[in-house]
Tab-separated table of C-alpha atoms in Angstrom:
chain	number	residue	atom	x	y	z
A	1	MET	CA	75.297	-8.349	12.249
A	2	LYS	CA	72.106	-8.837	10.316
A	3	ARG	CA	70.978	-6.004	7.995
A	4	VAL	CA	67.764	-5.438	6.085
A	5	LEU	CA	66.738	-2.911	3.423
A	6	ALA	CA	63.579	-1.128	2.296
A	7	VAL	CA	63.649	0.070	-1.306
A	8	LEU	CA	61.178	2.656	-2.593
A	9	VAL	CA	60.734	3.380	-6.271
A	10	GLY	CA	63.781	5.266	-7.459
A	11	CYS	CA	65.594	5.277	-4.079
A	12	TRP	CA	67.205	2.858	-1.627
A	13	VAL	CA	66.717	3.188	2.128
A	14	VAL	CA	68.809	1.089	4.488
A	15	VAL	CA	67.417	0.113	7.867
A	16	GLY	CA	70.182	0.146	10.462
A	17	GLY	CA	72.875	2.102	8.569
A	18	ALA	CA	73.925	3.740	5.320
A	19	VAL	CA	75.219	1.752	2.361
A	20	GLY	CA	79.023	1.677	2.404
A	21	ALA	CA	79.279	3.082	5.935
A	22	SER	CA	80.871	-0.146	7.109
A	23	ALA	CA	81.888	-3.414	5.526
A	24	ARG	CA	79.456	-6.280	5.803
A	25	ALA	CA	80.711	-9.134	7.903
A	26	PRO	CA	80.886	-12.565	6.254
A	27	GLY	CA	77.591	-14.401	6.732
A	28	ASP	CA	75.467	-11.226	7.023
A	29	ASP	CA	72.068	-11.602	5.323
A	30	GLU	CA	70.427	-8.723	3.497
A	31	LEU	CA	66.804	-8.569	2.257
A	32	THR	CA	65.582	-5.732	0.064
A	33	ALA	CA	61.991	-4.774	-0.726
A	34	ARG	CA	60.642	-2.361	-3.290
A	35	ALA	CA	57.235	-1.431	-4.693
A	36	SER	CA	56.571	-1.283	-8.436
A	37	ALA	CA	54.737	2.022	-7.924
A	38	VAL	CA	54.348	4.576	-5.144
A	39	TRP	CA	50.683	5.215	-6.115
A	40	VAL	CA	48.414	2.578	-7.637
A	41	ASP	CA	44.870	2.896	-8.963
A	42	GLU	CA	42.308	1.018	-6.894
A	43	GLY	CA	41.747	-2.503	-8.211
A	44	LYS	CA	44.968	-2.506	-10.258
A	45	PRO	CA	47.898	-4.909	-9.668
A	46	PHE	CA	51.291	-3.955	-8.278
A	47	THR	CA	54.284	-5.913	-6.986
A	48	ILE	CA	56.523	-5.958	-3.954
A	49	SER	CA	59.883	-7.451	-4.976
A	50	GLY	CA	63.503	-7.608	-3.923
A	51	VAL	CA	66.627	-9.716	-3.479
A	52	LEU	CA	67.937	-11.865	-0.629
A	53	THR	CA	71.755	-12.082	-0.414
A	54	VAL	CA	74.417	-13.288	2.023
A	55	GLU	CA	77.835	-11.671	2.361
A	56	GLY	CA	80.692	-13.958	1.300
A	57	GLU	CA	84.409	-13.586	0.738
A	58	ALA	CA	83.823	-12.537	-2.879
A	59	GLY	CA	80.971	-10.165	-1.968
A	60	PRO	CA	77.150	-10.508	-1.745
A	61	ALA	CA	75.845	-13.853	-3.042
A	62	PRO	CA	72.169	-14.643	-3.819
A	63	VAL	CA	70.235	-16.988	-1.549
A	64	ALA	CA	67.875	-19.295	-3.437
A	65	GLY	CA	64.919	-21.317	-2.184
A	66	GLU	CA	64.015	-19.089	0.772
A	67	ARG	CA	60.312	-18.507	1.500
A	68	ILE	CA	59.484	-14.790	1.649
A	69	THR	CA	56.225	-13.468	3.097
A	70	VAL	CA	55.034	-9.955	2.239
A	71	ARG	CA	52.660	-8.540	4.849
A	72	GLY	CA	50.496	-5.461	4.456
A	73	GLY	CA	47.584	-6.202	6.805
A	74	SER	CA	44.263	-5.196	5.236
A	75	ALA	CA	46.213	-3.891	2.213
A	76	GLY	CA	47.204	-7.447	1.238
A	77	THR	CA	49.493	-10.393	1.997
A	78	GLY	CA	51.420	-12.706	-0.321
A	79	ARG	CA	54.219	-15.310	-0.432
A	80	ALA	CA	57.039	-16.201	-2.795
A	81	VAL	CA	60.261	-18.256	-2.933
A	82	THR	CA	63.569	-16.724	-3.983
A	83	ASP	CA	64.949	-17.944	-7.324
A	84	ALA	CA	68.544	-18.786	-8.285
A	85	GLN	CA	69.432	-15.077	-8.273
A	86	GLY	CA	67.871	-14.602	-4.846
A	87	ARG	CA	64.986	-12.617	-6.292
A	88	TYR	CA	61.347	-12.764	-5.197
A	89	SER	CA	58.205	-10.969	-6.373
A	90	VAL	CA	54.717	-10.882	-4.870
A	91	ARG	CA	51.786	-9.617	-6.925
A	92	LEU	CA	49.022	-7.796	-5.032
A	93	ILE	CA	45.825	-5.947	-5.931
A	94	ALA	CA	45.453	-2.356	-4.747
A	95	LYS	CA	42.736	-2.218	-2.086
A	96	VAL	CA	43.673	0.409	0.473
A	97	THR	CA	46.758	2.466	1.197
A	98	GLY	CA	49.220	0.416	3.257
A	99	ARG	CA	52.756	-0.373	4.348
A	100	PHE	CA	54.344	-3.660	3.372
A	101	THR	CA	57.215	-5.634	4.901
A	102	ALA	CA	59.028	-8.644	3.467
A	103	GLU	CA	59.883	-11.374	5.976
A	104	TRP	CA	61.825	-14.612	6.027
A	105	TRP	CA	62.845	-16.875	8.868
A	106	LYS	CA	65.976	-14.909	9.726
A	107	GLY	CA	64.707	-11.361	9.539
A	108	THR	CA	62.491	-8.634	8.123
A	109	SER	CA	62.937	-5.824	5.604
A	110	GLY	CA	61.989	-2.230	6.257
A	111	GLU	CA	58.550	-0.894	5.304
A	112	VAL	CA	57.510	-0.023	1.772
A	113	ALA	CA	54.591	2.423	1.498
A	114	VAL	CA	52.085	2.116	-1.352
A	115	GLY	CA	49.276	4.627	-1.771
A	116	VAL	CA	45.998	3.758	-3.482
A	117	ARG	CA	44.068	6.234	-5.614
A	118	ALA	CA	40.354	5.570	-5.165
A	119	ARG	CA	38.408	4.714	-8.294
A	120	PRO	CA	35.051	6.508	-8.425
A	121	ARG	CA	32.128	4.411	-9.584
A	122	MET	CA	29.164	5.976	-11.316
A	123	SER	CA	25.693	4.645	-10.736
A	124	LEU	CA	23.094	6.123	-13.068
A	125	THR	CA	19.544	5.631	-11.816
A	126	GLU	CA	17.411	7.594	-14.256
A	127	ILE	CA	17.632	9.076	-17.760
A	128	VAL	CA	14.170	10.085	-18.925
A	129	PRO	CA	13.193	12.467	-21.755
A	130	VAL	CA	10.350	14.629	-20.391
A	131	GLY	CA	8.873	17.758	-21.932
A	132	GLY	CA	11.786	18.620	-24.207
A	133	LYS	CA	14.380	17.856	-21.522
A	134	VAL	CA	16.283	14.822	-20.346
A	135	ARG	CA	16.262	14.252	-16.606
A	136	ILE	CA	19.483	12.531	-15.498
A	137	ARG	CA	19.954	11.263	-11.950
A	138	GLY	CA	22.651	9.206	-10.306
A	139	HIS	CA	25.733	9.427	-8.117
A	140	TYR	CA	29.450	8.830	-7.956
A	141	VAL	CA	30.786	6.653	-5.153
A	142	LEU	CA	34.328	6.908	-3.835
A	143	GLY	CA	36.340	3.738	-3.443
A	144	ALA	CA	36.736	2.228	0.011
A	145	GLY	CA	40.436	3.088	0.061
A	146	SER	CA	39.987	6.788	-0.647
A	147	THR	CA	41.727	9.202	1.676
A	148	THR	CA	40.605	12.306	-0.172
A	149	SER	CA	39.202	15.281	1.710
A	150	GLN	CA	37.540	16.596	-1.435
A	151	THR	CA	33.984	17.723	-0.687
A	152	SER	CA	32.756	18.506	-4.199
A	153	VAL	CA	33.335	17.493	-7.811
A	154	ARG	CA	32.627	19.111	-11.161
A	155	LEU	CA	30.449	17.138	-13.577
A	156	THR	CA	30.118	17.798	-17.305
A	157	PHE	CA	27.085	16.513	-19.212
A	158	GLN	CA	27.569	15.905	-22.920
A	159	GLN	CA	25.280	14.776	-25.737
A	160	GLY	CA	26.199	12.971	-28.952
A	161	ARG	CA	24.334	11.705	-31.983
A	162	THR	CA	26.113	8.324	-31.830
A	163	ALA	CA	27.833	6.273	-29.131
A	164	LYS	CA	31.164	7.670	-30.375
A	165	GLY	CA	30.056	11.285	-30.610
A	166	PRO	CA	30.748	13.913	-31.730
A	167	TRP	CA	30.084	15.241	-28.222
A	168	LYS	CA	28.671	18.609	-27.264
A	169	THR	CA	28.815	19.924	-23.692
A	170	VAL	CA	25.353	21.067	-22.630
A	171	ARG	CA	25.637	21.426	-18.855
A	172	LYS	CA	28.193	21.718	-16.054
A	173	VAL	CA	27.237	21.259	-12.419
A	174	THR	CA	28.949	20.855	-9.052
A	175	SER	CA	28.043	17.872	-6.890
A	176	ARG	CA	28.795	17.932	-3.164
A	177	ARG	CA	29.744	14.855	-1.173
A	178	ASP	CA	27.105	13.554	1.226
A	179	GLN	CA	27.460	11.595	4.477
A	180	ASN	CA	27.705	8.329	2.510
A	181	ARG	CA	30.856	9.477	0.651
A	182	GLU	CA	28.785	9.802	-2.510
A	183	PHE	CA	28.427	12.662	-4.979
A	184	PRO	CA	24.755	12.678	-6.051
A	185	PHE	CA	23.500	14.583	-9.086
A	186	SER	CA	20.089	15.372	-10.548
A	187	VAL	CA	19.879	17.640	-13.575
A	188	SER	CA	17.546	18.423	-16.442
A	189	VAL	CA	19.216	19.288	-19.721
A	190	LYS	CA	17.660	20.506	-22.933
A	191	ALA	CA	17.165	17.711	-25.453
A	192	ALA	CA	16.459	18.993	-28.938
A	193	LYS	CA	17.134	15.497	-30.319
A	194	LEU	CA	17.268	11.969	-28.993
A	195	GLY	CA	20.755	10.561	-28.744
A	196	TYR	CA	23.505	9.430	-26.408
A	197	TRP	CA	24.621	11.010	-23.187
A	198	ARG	CA	27.798	10.753	-21.154
A	199	ILE	CA	29.001	12.362	-17.964
A	200	GLY	CA	32.539	13.645	-17.522
A	201	PHE	CA	34.059	13.637	-14.043
A	202	ALA	CA	37.172	15.601	-13.109
A	203	GLY	CA	38.853	14.065	-10.056
A	204	GLY	CA	41.094	15.586	-7.434
A	205	ARG	CA	44.538	14.490	-6.264
A	206	ASP	CA	43.318	11.173	-4.864
A	207	LEU	CA	40.631	10.590	-7.469
A	208	LEU	CA	40.932	9.277	-10.984
A	209	ALA	CA	39.616	11.218	-13.939
A	210	VAL	CA	36.955	8.948	-15.443
A	211	ARG	CA	34.116	9.100	-17.920
A	212	SER	CA	30.836	7.293	-17.936
A	213	PRO	CA	29.904	5.069	-20.873
A	214	ALA	CA	27.599	6.497	-23.507
A	215	LEU	CA	23.965	6.194	-22.451
A	216	ARG	CA	21.084	5.996	-24.887
A	217	ALA	CA	18.139	8.270	-24.092
A	218	TYR	CA	15.106	6.605	-25.668
A	219	ARG	CA	11.739	8.282	-25.700
A	220	THR	CA	9.324	5.866	-24.077
A	221	LYS	CA	5.642	5.586	-23.225
A	222	VAL	CA	3.209	3.128	-21.701
A	223	SER	CA	-0.242	2.589	-23.260
A	224	PRO	CA	-2.802	1.406	-22.731
A	225	PHE	CA	-2.271	1.336	-18.988
A	226	ARG	CA	-5.204	-0.257	-17.186
A	227	LEU	CA	-6.368	-1.575	-13.848
A	228	SER	CA	-9.036	-4.254	-13.575
A	229	ARG	CA	-10.709	-1.945	-11.062
A	230	VAL	CA	-9.820	1.431	-9.586
A	231	GLN	CA	-11.705	0.827	-6.312
A	232	ALA	CA	-10.975	-2.334	-4.383
A	233	ALA	CA	-11.364	-3.743	-0.888
A	234	TYR	CA	-8.302	-3.849	1.340
A	235	GLN	CA	-5.879	-6.675	0.348
A	236	SER	CA	-8.064	-7.732	-2.567
A	237	LYS	CA	-6.391	-8.639	-5.863
A	238	VAL	CA	-6.148	-6.082	-8.664
A	239	THR	CA	-4.817	-6.805	-12.157
A	240	ILE	CA	-2.703	-4.226	-13.967
A	241	SER	CA	-1.712	-4.322	-17.645
A	242	GLY	CA	-0.219	-2.195	-20.378
A	243	THR	CA	2.149	-2.019	-23.349
A	244	ALA	CA	5.618	-0.485	-23.376
A	245	TRP	CA	6.800	1.507	-26.415
A	246	TYR	CA	9.955	3.380	-27.403
A	247	VAL	CA	11.436	5.400	-30.275
A	248	PRO	CA	14.283	3.268	-31.687
A	249	SER	CA	16.479	5.937	-33.277
A	250	ALA	CA	17.760	9.444	-32.705
A	251	THR	CA	15.968	10.755	-35.788
A	252	GLY	CA	12.835	8.604	-35.646
A	253	SER	CA	9.394	9.578	-34.403
A	254	ALA	CA	7.415	6.311	-34.677
A	255	PHE	CA	7.118	4.203	-31.531
A	256	LYS	CA	7.850	0.469	-31.542
A	257	ALA	CA	7.020	-2.189	-28.969
A	258	ALA	CA	9.687	-2.459	-26.258
A	259	LYS	CA	10.366	-6.190	-26.294
A	260	ARG	CA	11.128	-7.748	-22.911
A	261	ILE	CA	11.850	-4.405	-21.304
A	262	ARG	CA	11.881	-4.448	-17.495
A	263	VAL	CA	8.682	-3.114	-15.931
A	264	ILE	CA	8.126	-2.125	-12.298
A	265	ILE	CA	4.782	-0.999	-10.918
A	266	GLU	CA	5.034	1.604	-8.146
A	267	GLN	CA	2.463	3.056	-5.792
A	268	ARG	CA	2.227	6.060	-3.524
A	269	CYS	CA	-0.412	6.351	-0.835
A	270	GLY	CA	-2.576	9.342	0.036
A	271	GLU	CA	-5.219	11.033	-2.084
A	272	ASP	CA	-3.036	14.122	-2.406
A	273	GLY	CA	0.131	12.111	-3.044
A	274	TRP	CA	1.695	13.103	0.260
A	275	GLY	CA	3.486	9.773	0.556
A	276	GLY	CA	5.647	10.296	-2.531
A	277	TRP	CA	6.875	7.575	-4.860
A	278	LYS	CA	8.795	5.423	-2.427
A	279	GLY	CA	9.564	2.580	-4.766
A	280	VAL	CA	6.946	0.182	-3.391
A	281	ARG	CA	7.263	-2.517	-6.014
A	282	LEU	CA	3.934	-4.196	-6.519
A	283	LEU	CA	4.956	-6.030	-9.680
A	284	GLU	CA	8.307	-6.588	-11.373
A	285	GLY	CA	8.840	-8.479	-14.610
A	286	ARG	CA	9.449	-8.091	-18.316
A	287	ALA	CA	7.211	-7.173	-21.189
A	288	ASP	CA	6.702	-9.888	-23.827
A	289	ALA	CA	7.839	-9.807	-27.465
A	290	LYS	CA	5.044	-7.338	-28.237
A	291	GLY	CA	5.820	-5.045	-25.337
A	292	ARG	CA	2.847	-6.210	-23.258
A	293	PHE	CA	2.983	-6.752	-19.522
A	294	LYS	CA	0.413	-7.926	-16.975
A	295	GLY	CA	0.429	-8.719	-13.278
A	296	THR	CA	-1.565	-8.856	-10.079
A	297	PHE	CA	-0.998	-7.002	-6.808
A	298	SER	CA	-2.767	-6.654	-3.463
A	299	ALA	CA	-4.594	-3.348	-2.863
A	300	HIS	CA	-3.576	-1.816	0.433
A	301	CYS	CA	-4.037	1.968	0.291
A	302	THR	CA	-5.730	4.801	-1.566
A	303	GLY	CA	-3.279	6.548	-3.845
A	304	GLN	CA	-1.763	6.327	-7.312
A	305	ILE	CA	-0.204	3.615	-9.465
A	306	ARG	CA	2.340	4.027	-12.252
A	307	ALA	CA	4.505	1.818	-14.465
A	308	VAL	CA	8.271	2.377	-14.593
A	309	LEU	CA	10.320	1.220	-17.596
A	310	LEU	CA	13.948	0.232	-17.039
A	311	SER	CA	16.837	-0.612	-19.332
A	312	ALA	CA	18.638	-3.955	-19.152
A	313	LYS	CA	21.089	-2.337	-16.709
A	314	GLY	CA	18.323	-1.103	-14.436
A	315	VAL	CA	18.347	2.559	-15.473
A	316	VAL	CA	14.901	4.179	-15.463
A	317	THR	CA	14.053	5.273	-19.013
A	318	GLY	CA	10.370	6.206	-18.769
A	319	TYR	CA	7.161	6.382	-16.745
A	320	SER	CA	3.503	5.919	-17.495
A	321	ALA	CA	0.880	8.464	-16.532
A	322	PRO	CA	-0.334	7.650	-12.971
A	323	LEU	CA	-3.700	6.015	-12.289
A	324	ALA	CA	-5.752	6.824	-9.182
A	325	THR	CA	-6.886	3.988	-6.941
A	326	LYS	CA	-9.204	3.838	-3.933
A	327	VAL	CA	-9.218	1.462	-1.015
A	328	PRO	CA	-12.184	2.521	1.183
A	329	GLY	CA	-11.314	2.726	4.858
A	330	HIS	CA	-7.540	2.780	4.281
């Protein structure tokens, strides 16, 4: 009679009978399978391992050189060969919660369940000092393997003088999950001084507790900001130019040229701004070593133009004052 085992962390489960309930017949094969952890953080490694033995006159003996295949469907698949002690081990990366079986040509082990805790990812889109406050926007995204039913999370906004703190909590808000499984946030917090910001996130049962990296809130400006002409025919070429500046330290007040900072020019149509800033990118590039930028775009509607300054990681750090443009007949 052939027998197979499934071994969970800390306990042994026998498929087809209890251990010791009956003696194994000579020649019976037995394959065990166990997971290195019942719950694994998304993206982290774990192993499915076990032993293949055959019952002999002197008791169970290891079987070497057998090819073992561990199958978990979308959760992962791997292969290994048993060593001299009959042991095998397959290393997998946690993707989604799944059930794994170990197979060889004579049989299959029972199932081993491994749960995956989703790893939230923070995407910060904007951190702009405006009028004595810092506007911080972004969102947390749940991992693809998340099974959580949590509909809201608590976010803590902290400010520090250096990248290592000390940190002071200045705001706590609740973010609710949207239809995209994201937790968006948009807050304005008082900023008496320039410095570093970080966002604390307290997860639920299926979520990890994580913190964002420290984020530098520079005070920025764009000047002079010019158009070659504010009224242009439809689809005619218009040149835009300016210089990007920033305050380089938490205690400083003098602006310096923002060398090679990313610059995007945006436009919104409508004389009253009804179209909103929809991220129509007319020009994207980097300022030179003196903070200067220049580019050409095609006029296509009456509205407003503004320059957007971004960090190397694509986080919006400042805006220019908008300029009005006219395209007669459009």
